[in-house]
XYZ file of C-alpha atoms in Angstrom:
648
model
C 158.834 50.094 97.206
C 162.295 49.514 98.495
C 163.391 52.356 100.904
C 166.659 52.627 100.093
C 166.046 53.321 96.279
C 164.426 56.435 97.420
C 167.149 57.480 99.556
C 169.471 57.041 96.152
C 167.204 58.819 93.917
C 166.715 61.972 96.460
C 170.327 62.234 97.465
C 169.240 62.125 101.571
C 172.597 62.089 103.311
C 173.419 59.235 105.488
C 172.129 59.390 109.246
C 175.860 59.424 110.588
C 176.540 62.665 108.677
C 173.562 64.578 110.159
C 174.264 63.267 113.345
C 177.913 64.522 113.324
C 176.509 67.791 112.601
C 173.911 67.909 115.251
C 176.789 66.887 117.804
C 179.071 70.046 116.612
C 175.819 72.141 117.027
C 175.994 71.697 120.698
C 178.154 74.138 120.765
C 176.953 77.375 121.230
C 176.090 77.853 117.734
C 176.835 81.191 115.453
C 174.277 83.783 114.862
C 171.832 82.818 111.733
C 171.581 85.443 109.469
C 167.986 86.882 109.616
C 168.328 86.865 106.015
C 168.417 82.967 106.561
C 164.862 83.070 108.028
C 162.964 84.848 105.358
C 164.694 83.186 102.606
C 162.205 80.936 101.378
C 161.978 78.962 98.482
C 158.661 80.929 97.726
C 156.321 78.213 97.941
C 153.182 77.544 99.596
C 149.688 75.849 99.273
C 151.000 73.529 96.683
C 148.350 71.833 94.882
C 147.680 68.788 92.152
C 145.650 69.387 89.425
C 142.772 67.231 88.213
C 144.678 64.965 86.338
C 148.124 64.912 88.416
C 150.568 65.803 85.584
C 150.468 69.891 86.759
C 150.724 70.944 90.395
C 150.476 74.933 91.214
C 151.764 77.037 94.217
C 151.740 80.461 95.879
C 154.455 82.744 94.711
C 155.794 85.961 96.570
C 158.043 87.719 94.342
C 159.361 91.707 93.890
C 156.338 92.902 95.336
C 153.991 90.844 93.790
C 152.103 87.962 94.151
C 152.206 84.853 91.491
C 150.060 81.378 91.007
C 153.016 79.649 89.678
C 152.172 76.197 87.289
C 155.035 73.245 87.462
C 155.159 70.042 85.494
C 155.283 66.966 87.954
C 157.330 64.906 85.419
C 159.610 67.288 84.917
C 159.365 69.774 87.623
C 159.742 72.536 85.358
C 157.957 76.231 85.203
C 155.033 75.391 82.272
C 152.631 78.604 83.411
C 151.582 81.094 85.588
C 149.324 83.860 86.728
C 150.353 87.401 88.233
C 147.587 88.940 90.702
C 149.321 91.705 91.018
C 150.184 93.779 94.378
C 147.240 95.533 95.265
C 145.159 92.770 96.594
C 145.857 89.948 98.725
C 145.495 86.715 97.626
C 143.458 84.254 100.302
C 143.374 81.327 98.249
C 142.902 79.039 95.369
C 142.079 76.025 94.104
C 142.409 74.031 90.649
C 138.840 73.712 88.682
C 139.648 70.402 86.981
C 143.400 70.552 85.263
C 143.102 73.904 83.329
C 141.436 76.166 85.353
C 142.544 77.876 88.694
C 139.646 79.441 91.067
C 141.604 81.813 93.447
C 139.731 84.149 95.946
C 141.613 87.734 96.539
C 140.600 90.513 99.130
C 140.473 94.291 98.404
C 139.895 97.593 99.650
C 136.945 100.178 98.809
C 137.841 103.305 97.245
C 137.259 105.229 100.461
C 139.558 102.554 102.132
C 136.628 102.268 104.562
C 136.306 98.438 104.065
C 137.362 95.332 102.673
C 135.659 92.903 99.872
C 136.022 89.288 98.958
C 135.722 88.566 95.064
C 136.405 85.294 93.169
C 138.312 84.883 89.858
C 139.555 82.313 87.231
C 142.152 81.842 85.008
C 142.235 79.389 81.876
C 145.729 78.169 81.310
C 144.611 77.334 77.753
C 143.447 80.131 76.760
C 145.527 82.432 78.819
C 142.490 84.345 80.127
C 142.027 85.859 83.260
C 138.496 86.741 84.271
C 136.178 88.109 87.814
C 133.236 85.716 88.696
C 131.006 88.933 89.989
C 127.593 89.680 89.912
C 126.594 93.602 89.118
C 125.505 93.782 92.788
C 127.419 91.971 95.577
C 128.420 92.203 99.407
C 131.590 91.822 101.184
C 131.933 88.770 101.038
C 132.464 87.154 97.347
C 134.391 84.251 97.524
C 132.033 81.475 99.183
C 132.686 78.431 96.927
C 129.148 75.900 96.927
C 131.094 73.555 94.662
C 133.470 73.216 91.969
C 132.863 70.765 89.015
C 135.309 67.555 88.965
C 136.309 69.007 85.713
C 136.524 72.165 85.695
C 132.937 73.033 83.314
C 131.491 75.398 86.239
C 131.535 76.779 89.771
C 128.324 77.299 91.830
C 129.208 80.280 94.436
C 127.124 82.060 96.832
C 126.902 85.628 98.361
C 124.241 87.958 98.903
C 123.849 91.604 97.195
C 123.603 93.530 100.454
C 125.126 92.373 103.445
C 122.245 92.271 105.580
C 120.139 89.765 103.089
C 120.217 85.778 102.337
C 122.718 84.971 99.868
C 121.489 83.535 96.476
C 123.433 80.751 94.571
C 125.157 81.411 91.330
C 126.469 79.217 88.059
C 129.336 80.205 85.897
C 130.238 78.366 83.202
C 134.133 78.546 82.709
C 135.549 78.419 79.468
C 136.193 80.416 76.647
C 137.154 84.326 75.540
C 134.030 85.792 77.281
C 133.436 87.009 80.908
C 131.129 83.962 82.056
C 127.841 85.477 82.968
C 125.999 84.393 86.637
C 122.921 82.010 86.547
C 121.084 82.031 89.423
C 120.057 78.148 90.409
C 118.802 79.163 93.951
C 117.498 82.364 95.153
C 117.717 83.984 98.261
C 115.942 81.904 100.765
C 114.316 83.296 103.510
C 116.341 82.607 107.104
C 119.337 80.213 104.460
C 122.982 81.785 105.173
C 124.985 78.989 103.712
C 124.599 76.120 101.362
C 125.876 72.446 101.141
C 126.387 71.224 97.807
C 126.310 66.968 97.197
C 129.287 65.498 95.418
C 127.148 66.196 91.984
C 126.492 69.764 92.715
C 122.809 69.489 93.626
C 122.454 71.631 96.491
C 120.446 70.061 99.404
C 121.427 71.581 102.271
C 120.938 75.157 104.134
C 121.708 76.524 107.225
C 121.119 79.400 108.555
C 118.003 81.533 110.954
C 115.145 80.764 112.694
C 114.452 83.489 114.612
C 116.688 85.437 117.675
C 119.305 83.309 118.845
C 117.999 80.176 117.010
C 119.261 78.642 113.752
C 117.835 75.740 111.525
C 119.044 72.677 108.958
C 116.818 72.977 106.127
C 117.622 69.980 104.033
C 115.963 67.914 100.738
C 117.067 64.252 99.067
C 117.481 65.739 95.755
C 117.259 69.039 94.106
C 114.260 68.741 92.726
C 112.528 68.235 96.362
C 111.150 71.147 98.888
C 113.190 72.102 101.309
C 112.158 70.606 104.801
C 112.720 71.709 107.974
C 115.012 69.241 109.527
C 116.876 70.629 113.188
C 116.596 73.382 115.183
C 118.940 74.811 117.809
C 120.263 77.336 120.016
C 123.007 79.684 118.578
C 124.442 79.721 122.119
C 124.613 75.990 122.250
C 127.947 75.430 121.660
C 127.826 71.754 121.995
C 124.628 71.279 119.630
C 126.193 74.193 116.832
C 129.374 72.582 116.644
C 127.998 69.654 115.195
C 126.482 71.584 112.266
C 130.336 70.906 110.585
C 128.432 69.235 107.850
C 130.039 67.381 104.463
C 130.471 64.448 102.624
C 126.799 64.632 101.092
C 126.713 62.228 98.514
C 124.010 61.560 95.476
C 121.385 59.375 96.432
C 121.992 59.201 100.229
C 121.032 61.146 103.354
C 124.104 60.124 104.922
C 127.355 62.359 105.588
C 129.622 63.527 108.133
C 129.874 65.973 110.767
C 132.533 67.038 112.579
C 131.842 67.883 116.579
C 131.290 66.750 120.108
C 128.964 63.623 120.728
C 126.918 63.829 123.003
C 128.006 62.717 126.344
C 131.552 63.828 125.177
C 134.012 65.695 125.570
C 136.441 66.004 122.148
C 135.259 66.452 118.227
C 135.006 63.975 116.811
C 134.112 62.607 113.360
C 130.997 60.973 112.918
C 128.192 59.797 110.355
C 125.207 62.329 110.279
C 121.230 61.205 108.994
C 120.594 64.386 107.149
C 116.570 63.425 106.533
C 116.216 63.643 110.437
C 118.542 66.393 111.265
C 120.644 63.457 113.858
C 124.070 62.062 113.991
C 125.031 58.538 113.767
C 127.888 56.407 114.132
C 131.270 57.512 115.657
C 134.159 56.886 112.460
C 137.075 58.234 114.049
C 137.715 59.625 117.496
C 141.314 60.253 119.363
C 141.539 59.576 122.769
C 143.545 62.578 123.663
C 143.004 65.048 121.227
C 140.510 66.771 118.494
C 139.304 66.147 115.491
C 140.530 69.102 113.248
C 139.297 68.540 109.508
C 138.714 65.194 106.875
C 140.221 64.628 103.758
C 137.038 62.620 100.857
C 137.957 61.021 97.949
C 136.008 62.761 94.978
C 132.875 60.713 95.645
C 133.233 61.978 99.170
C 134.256 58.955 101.310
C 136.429 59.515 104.088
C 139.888 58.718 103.001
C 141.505 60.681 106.585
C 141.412 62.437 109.596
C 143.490 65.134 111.235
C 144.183 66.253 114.970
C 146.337 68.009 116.709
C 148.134 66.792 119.413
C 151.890 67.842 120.267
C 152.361 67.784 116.276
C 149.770 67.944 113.633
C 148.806 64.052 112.553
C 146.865 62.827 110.011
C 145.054 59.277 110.069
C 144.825 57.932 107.200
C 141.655 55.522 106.758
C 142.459 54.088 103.149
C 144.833 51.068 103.865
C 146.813 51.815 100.077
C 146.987 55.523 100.912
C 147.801 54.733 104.584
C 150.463 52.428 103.101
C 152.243 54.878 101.017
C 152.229 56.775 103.770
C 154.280 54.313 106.206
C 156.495 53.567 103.407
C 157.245 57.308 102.873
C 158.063 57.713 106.505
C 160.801 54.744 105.940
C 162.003 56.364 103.067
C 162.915 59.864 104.880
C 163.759 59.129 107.860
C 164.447 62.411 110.306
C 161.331 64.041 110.083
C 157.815 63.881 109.409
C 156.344 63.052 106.472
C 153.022 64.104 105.568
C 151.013 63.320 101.828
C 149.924 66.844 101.467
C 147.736 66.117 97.888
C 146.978 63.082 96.446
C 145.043 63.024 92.344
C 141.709 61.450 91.700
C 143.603 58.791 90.019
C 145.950 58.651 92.508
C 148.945 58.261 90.439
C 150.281 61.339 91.852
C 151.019 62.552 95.381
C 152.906 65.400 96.779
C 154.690 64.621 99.868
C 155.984 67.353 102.547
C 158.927 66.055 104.777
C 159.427 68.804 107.635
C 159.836 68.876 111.818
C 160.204 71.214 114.242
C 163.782 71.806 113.455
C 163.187 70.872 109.930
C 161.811 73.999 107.515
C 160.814 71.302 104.834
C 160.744 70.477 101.736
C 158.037 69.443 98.947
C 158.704 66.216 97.134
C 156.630 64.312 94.184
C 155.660 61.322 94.446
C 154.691 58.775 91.734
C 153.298 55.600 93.106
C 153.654 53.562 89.615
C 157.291 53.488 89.434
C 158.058 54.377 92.756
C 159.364 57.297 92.214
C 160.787 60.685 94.851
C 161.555 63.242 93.244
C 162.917 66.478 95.562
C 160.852 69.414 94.151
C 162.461 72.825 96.508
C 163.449 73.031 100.096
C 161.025 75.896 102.194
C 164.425 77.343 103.799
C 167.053 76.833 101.103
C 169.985 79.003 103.107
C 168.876 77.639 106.502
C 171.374 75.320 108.535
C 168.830 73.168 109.998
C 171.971 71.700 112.093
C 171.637 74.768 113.937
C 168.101 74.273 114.524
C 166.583 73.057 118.087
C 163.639 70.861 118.576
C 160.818 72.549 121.156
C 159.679 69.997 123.923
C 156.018 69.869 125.101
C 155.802 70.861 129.091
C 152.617 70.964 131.651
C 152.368 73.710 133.836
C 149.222 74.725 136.313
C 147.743 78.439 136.056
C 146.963 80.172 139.543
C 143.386 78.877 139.550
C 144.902 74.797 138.920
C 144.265 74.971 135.279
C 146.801 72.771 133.515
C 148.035 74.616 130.663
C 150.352 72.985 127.883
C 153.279 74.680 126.180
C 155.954 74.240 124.219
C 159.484 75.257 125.454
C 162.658 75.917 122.987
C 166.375 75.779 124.787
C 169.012 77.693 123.195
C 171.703 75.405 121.941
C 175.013 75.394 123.988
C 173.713 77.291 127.162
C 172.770 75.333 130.385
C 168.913 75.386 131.160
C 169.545 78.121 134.395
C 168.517 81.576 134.889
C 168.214 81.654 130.844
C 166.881 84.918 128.909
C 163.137 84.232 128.363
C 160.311 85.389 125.849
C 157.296 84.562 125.850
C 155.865 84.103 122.207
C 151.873 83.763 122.361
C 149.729 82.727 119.031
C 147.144 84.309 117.380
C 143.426 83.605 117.130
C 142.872 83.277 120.104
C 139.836 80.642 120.233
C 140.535 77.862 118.638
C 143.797 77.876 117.584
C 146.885 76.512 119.187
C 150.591 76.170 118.794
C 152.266 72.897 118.023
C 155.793 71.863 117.765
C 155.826 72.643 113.939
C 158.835 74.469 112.704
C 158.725 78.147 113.434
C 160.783 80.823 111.708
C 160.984 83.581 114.967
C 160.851 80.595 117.577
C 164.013 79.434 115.367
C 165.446 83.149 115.063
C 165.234 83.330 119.285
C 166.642 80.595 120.530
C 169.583 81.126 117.989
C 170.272 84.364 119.608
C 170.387 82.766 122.869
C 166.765 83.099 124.468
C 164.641 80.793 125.729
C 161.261 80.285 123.861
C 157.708 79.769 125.744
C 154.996 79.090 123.773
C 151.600 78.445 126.039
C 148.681 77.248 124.581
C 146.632 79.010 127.120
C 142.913 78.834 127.716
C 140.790 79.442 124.819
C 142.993 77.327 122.954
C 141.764 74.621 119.890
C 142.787 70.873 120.477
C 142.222 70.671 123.886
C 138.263 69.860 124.209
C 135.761 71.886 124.723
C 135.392 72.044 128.211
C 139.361 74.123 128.123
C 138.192 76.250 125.201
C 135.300 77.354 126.667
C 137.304 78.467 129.878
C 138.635 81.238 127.774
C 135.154 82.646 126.591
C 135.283 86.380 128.084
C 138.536 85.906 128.993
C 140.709 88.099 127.116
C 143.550 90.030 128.926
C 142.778 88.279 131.759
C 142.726 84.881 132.808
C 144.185 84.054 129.086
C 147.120 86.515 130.091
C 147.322 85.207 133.389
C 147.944 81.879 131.814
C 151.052 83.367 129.803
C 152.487 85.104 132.746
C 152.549 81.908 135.143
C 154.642 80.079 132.445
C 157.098 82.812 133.617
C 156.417 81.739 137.032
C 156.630 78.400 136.658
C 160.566 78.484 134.635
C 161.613 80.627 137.064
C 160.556 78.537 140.338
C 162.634 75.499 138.307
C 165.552 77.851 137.996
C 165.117 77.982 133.845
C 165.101 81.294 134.284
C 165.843 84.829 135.032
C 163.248 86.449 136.054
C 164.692 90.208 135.613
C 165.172 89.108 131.843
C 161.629 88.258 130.331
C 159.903 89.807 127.611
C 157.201 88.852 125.229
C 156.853 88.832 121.473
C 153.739 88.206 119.274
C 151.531 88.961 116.575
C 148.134 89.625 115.935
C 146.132 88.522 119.110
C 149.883 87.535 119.887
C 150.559 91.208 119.395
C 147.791 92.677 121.438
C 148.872 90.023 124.487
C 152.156 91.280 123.941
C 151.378 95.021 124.344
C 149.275 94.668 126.665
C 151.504 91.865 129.294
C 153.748 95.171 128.940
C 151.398 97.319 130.302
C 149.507 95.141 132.786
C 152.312 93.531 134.466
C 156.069 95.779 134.187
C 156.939 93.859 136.991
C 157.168 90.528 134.834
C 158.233 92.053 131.356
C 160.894 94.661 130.794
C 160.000 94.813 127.222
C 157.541 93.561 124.460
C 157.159 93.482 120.668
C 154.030 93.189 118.688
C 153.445 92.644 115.067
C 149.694 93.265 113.352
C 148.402 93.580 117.053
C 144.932 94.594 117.926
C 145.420 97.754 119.630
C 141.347 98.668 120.467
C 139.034 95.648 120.660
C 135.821 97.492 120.352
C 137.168 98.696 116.811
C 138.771 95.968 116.131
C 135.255 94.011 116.486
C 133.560 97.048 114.431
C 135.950 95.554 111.761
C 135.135 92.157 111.984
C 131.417 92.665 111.608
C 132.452 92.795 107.494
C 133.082 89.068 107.894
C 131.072 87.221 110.293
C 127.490 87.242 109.526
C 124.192 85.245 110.598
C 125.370 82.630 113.634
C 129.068 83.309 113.454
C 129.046 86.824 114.400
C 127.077 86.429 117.827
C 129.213 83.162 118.665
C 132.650 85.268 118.343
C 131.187 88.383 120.209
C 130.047 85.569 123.018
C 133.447 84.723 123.061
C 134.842 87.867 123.170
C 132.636 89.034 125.881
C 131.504 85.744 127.969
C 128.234 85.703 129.982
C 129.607 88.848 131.976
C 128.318 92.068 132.682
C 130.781 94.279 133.892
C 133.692 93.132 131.853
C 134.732 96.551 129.565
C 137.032 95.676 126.795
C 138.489 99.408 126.816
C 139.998 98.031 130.280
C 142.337 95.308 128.471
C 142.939 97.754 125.232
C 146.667 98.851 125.035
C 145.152 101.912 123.188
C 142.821 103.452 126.028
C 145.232 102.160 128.409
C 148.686 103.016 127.283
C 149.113 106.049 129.428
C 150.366 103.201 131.728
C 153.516 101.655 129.664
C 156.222 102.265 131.014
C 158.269 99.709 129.374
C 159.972 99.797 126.073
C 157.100 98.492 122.987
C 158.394 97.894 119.395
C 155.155 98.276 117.578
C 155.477 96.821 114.267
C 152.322 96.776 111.438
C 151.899 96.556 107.921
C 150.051 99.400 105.973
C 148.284 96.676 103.768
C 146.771 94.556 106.705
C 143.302 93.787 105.624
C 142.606 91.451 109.293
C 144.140 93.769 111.957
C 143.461 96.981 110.007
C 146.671 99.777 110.303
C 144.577 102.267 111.307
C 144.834 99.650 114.811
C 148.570 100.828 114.820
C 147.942 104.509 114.223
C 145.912 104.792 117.125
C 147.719 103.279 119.317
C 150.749 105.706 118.084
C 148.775 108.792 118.146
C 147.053 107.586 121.652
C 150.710 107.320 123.021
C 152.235 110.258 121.939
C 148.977 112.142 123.515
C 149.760 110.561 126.806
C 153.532 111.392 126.527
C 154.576 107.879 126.208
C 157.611 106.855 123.504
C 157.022 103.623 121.104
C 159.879 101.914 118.752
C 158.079 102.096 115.890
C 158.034 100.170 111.899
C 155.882 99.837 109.547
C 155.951 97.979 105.776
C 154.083 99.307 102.973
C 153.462 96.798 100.992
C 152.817 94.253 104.008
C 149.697 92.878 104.908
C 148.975 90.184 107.934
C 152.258 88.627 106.885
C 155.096 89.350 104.542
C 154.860 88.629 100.739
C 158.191 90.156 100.679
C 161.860 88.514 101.623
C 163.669 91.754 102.494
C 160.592 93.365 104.448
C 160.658 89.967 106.553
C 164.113 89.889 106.994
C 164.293 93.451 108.164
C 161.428 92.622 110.839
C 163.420 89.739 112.229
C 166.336 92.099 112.373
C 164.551 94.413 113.979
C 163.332 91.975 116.880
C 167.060 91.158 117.158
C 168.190 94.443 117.324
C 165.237 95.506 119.999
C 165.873 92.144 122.372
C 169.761 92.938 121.845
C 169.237 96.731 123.750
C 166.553 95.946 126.265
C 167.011 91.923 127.112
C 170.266 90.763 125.850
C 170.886 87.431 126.217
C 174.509 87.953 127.024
């Protein structure tokens, strides 16, 4: 594989001419349209089929929402699904090369609550059908295991929310709903089970009594389930090993994700299912965590991914792990990442992006050696206008060292610079990374600084810096965000009478609430999706997280302490004290941070005399499925920083 050939084949434009762009971009570069930002290609979750010759994506299109089919020889538009617009989609995979299992969320009636259900459609036959039993709980879409291909799908959910799930077979094929077969009944104290690569199911987790859950496990399906390992819900060290997969036929070997003991990051190791114990270490990163693996259909580990400054993904095959360096040779300038690779593995797709790089999908075609440019993510984007984000260190009031990422405006020198501060979501677990970001993008081409901390409670970092954030919302996690304030303006990055804060979801509610805590730091603050009350918010949330999960995210919510009140760090019971300007932006179709979160924080303000700058989208849910509806919300963040924090 020669790398130059692929460079000829893609059309990639010779490194001088992208440099000579970058150079005129130090200049202070033109406004973006916002437009430019939302204009995507329309792709996402790209996946290979079965057999490699089809690969499917996410479509967003006039309101609706499309599973879109493409030919990887020719890269045309063979098929399709519409879902419609009433539901949002949360995923879907291909059931061997014919058959697409997607998982979409909906509303009750009453709008009271939301539902998970699971459906299938058969590009032969054109048919489009639900995977329901007559009696079913929220939550409908918990995949067991999905036949190589595509015959049947074992799926598991309970009929009332409060019992054991059973586990269901549907048969796929043909004109005819495909009727539920139950191969395992509800099993007393068994929330979820683990499926071999065959299908046989042989393990369950789940209760054994307050606080306590157990591993049942068995060799083969035909054996009794034996108890195997018992252990503390509120041992977070011992429960995060239970990240169990990789069971393969004929062996009580697999893999678990977690924290050895003795250790401090996840790692990924072998785990002895027949005695409940893990084994060997197979990968570990010295700096950072463990994230997910990537098994072959046999379930061998063929990689490992971790976060660190950028997503990375180790490959452990040496031919994948090949194609993978020669990839990176081939397009140079950004990262390259193998995003799907067959069973056969005589087709790949390949995503080249960066954090000034929006990406684009390519397939690849190992035989021939061929590199063929599918569709760019940001099609109307000049990425020579783009800026890179640089990782920075800063320490917290109490000495915690907290790690962010920074984004410079182009043109402007680094002093008393227009700041805002752009939390993520989550908050536990997750974490920002220098991956390309549409509004960090949108900010610093209007001239503001971007700070993105990855503040306590964050994923990636160990578990000794996650835990710190355990009962720590809106306050030591917001004290985090408000010293990386302090610490650009004591190195004279900034202006400390111009900072404001943007975010969405728990990004919103920090937002909102670094408004109302601290005026003296922010003279203004925009959320999108936010969580306005936490106690309803959690009330919510209940819907979804069941058996063990559901008392680990209250612990986290509320810590070990006593006297900590969430109404005290809710914008909504405490927004008679804004006194600075809040955009307060929410969809009307936002199944995760439900609306009614923004009309009570509207109805609470204009009770306590306060004034909000208000939008809403009514066909948007936790994101935008449509272009215009994004576009206008970047606008409208322009527009807002523009009159209270312009960076002129």
């Amino acid at each position: 594989m020669v790398a130059a050939a692929f460079l000829c084949r893609v059309g990639i434009a010779p490194a001088q001419a992208w440099a000579q762009d970058l150079q005129r971009a130090e200049e202070t570069p033109e406004q973006i349209p916002a437009s430019a930002f939302a204009a995507r290609s329309q792709l996402s979750g790209a996946r290979l089929s079965a057999d490699g010759k089809r690969f499917a994506f996410i479509v967003n299109r006039d309101d609706s929402t499309y599973i879109s089919v493409f030919d990887s020889d020719t890269l045309e538009l063979v098929d399709g699904v519409n879902l419609g617009d009433e539901q949002d989609l949360n995923w879907f995979r291909w059931a061997g090369s014919e058959r697409l299992i997607f998982s979409m969320m909906g509303r009750d009636k009453r709008d009271t609550y939301s539902y998970s259900r699971l459906y299938y459609f058969d590009l032969a036959t054109q048919v489009l059908h639900p995977l329901i039993t007559r009696r079913m709980e929220y939550d409908g879409d918990d995949i067991v295991h999905i036949d190589p291909q595509g015959r049947y799908v074992l799926a598991s959910w309970a009929e009332v929310w409060y019992k054991e799930p059973s586990v269901f077979r549907f048969d796929l094929g043909g004109t005819e709903q495909p009727e539920p077969e139950a191969v395992e009944l509800r099993n007393s104290g068994i929330y979820s089970y683990i499926a071999d690569d065959t299908g046989a199911l042989r393990i369950g987790v789940g209760s054994a009594g307050y606080n306590r859950a157990r591993m049942r496990y068995r060799s083969t399906a035909q054996d009794e389930w034996d108890t195997v390992a018992r252990v503390r819900v509120d041992d977070e060290n011992s429960m995060e090993l239970w990240d169990f997969m990789g069971l393969r036929a004929g062996s009580d070997m697999g893999y678990s994700i977690g924290v050895p003991e003795g250790g401090e990051r996840r790692v990924l190791m072998e785990f002895d299912f027949s005695t409940g114990q893990p084994g060997a270490i197979v990968f570990q990163s010295p700096t950072e965590d463990v994230s997910n693996v990537t098994f072959d259909e046999a379930n061998h580990p063929i990689a490992v991914g971790y976060a660190g400054d950028s997503y990375r993904r180790e490959w452990l095959d040496p031919e994948i792990a090949e194609w993978d360096r020669q990839l990176g040779d081939a397009l140079p300038g950004s990262w390259v990442s193998i995003i799907d690779i067959s069973p056969d593995r005589e087709r790949l797709l390949v995503l080249q992006s960066g954090p000034a790089d929006p990406g684009a999908l390519y397939v690849f075609t190992p035989e021939n050696s061929q590199l063929a440019l599918f569709a760019e993510f940001r099609p109307r984007m000049p990425a020579a206008l783009l800026v890179e984000p640089q990782g920075i260190r800063y320490d917290a009031r109490d000495g915690t060292s907290i790690h962010a990422y920074l984004t410079l405006p182009r043109g402007r020198e680094p002093q008393g610079l227009p700041l805002v501060v752009h939390p993520h979501g989550g908050p536990f677990g997750i974490r920002d990374n220098d991956n390309y970001n549409d509004m960090v993008q949108l900010l610093a081409n209007r001239g503001y600084a971007v700070i993105q901390p990855n503040f306590r409670g964050s994923g990636g970092y160990g578990e000794s810096f996650e835990l710190l954030g355990h009962g720590q919302i809106g306050r030591k996690m917001q004290d985090d965000l408000d010293d990386a304030v302090a610490h650009l303006v004591a190195e004279g990055i900034v202006d400390p009478a111009r900072v404001c804060i943007v975010g969405s979801s728990y990004g919103g509610f920090a937002a909102v609430w670094g408004a109302i805590r601290n005026p003296e730091i922010y003279r203004c603050a925009a959320s999108f999706a936010g969580v306005m009350h936490f106690e309803r918010q959690l009330a919510h949330d209940k819907d979804y997280l069941f058996g063990r999960r559901r008392g680990r995210h209250w612990d986290r919510v509320d810590g070990d302490q006593t006297d900590f009140d969430l109404d005290d760090v809710s914008p909504a019971v405490q927004v008679s004290r804004l006194i600075r300007p809040v955009l307060l932006v929410h969809g009307e179709k936002d199944n995760r941070v439900p609306f009614n979160q923004y009309t009570l924080m509207v109805d609470r303000a204009g009770d306590a005399g306060v004034e909000l700058e208000t939008l809403t989208f009514e066909e948007a849910g936790h994101g935008f499925s449509d272009e215009e509806d994004e576009a206008a919300y970047y606008q409208a963040i322009s527009d807002f920083l523009a009159r209270h924090n312009p960076a002129d």
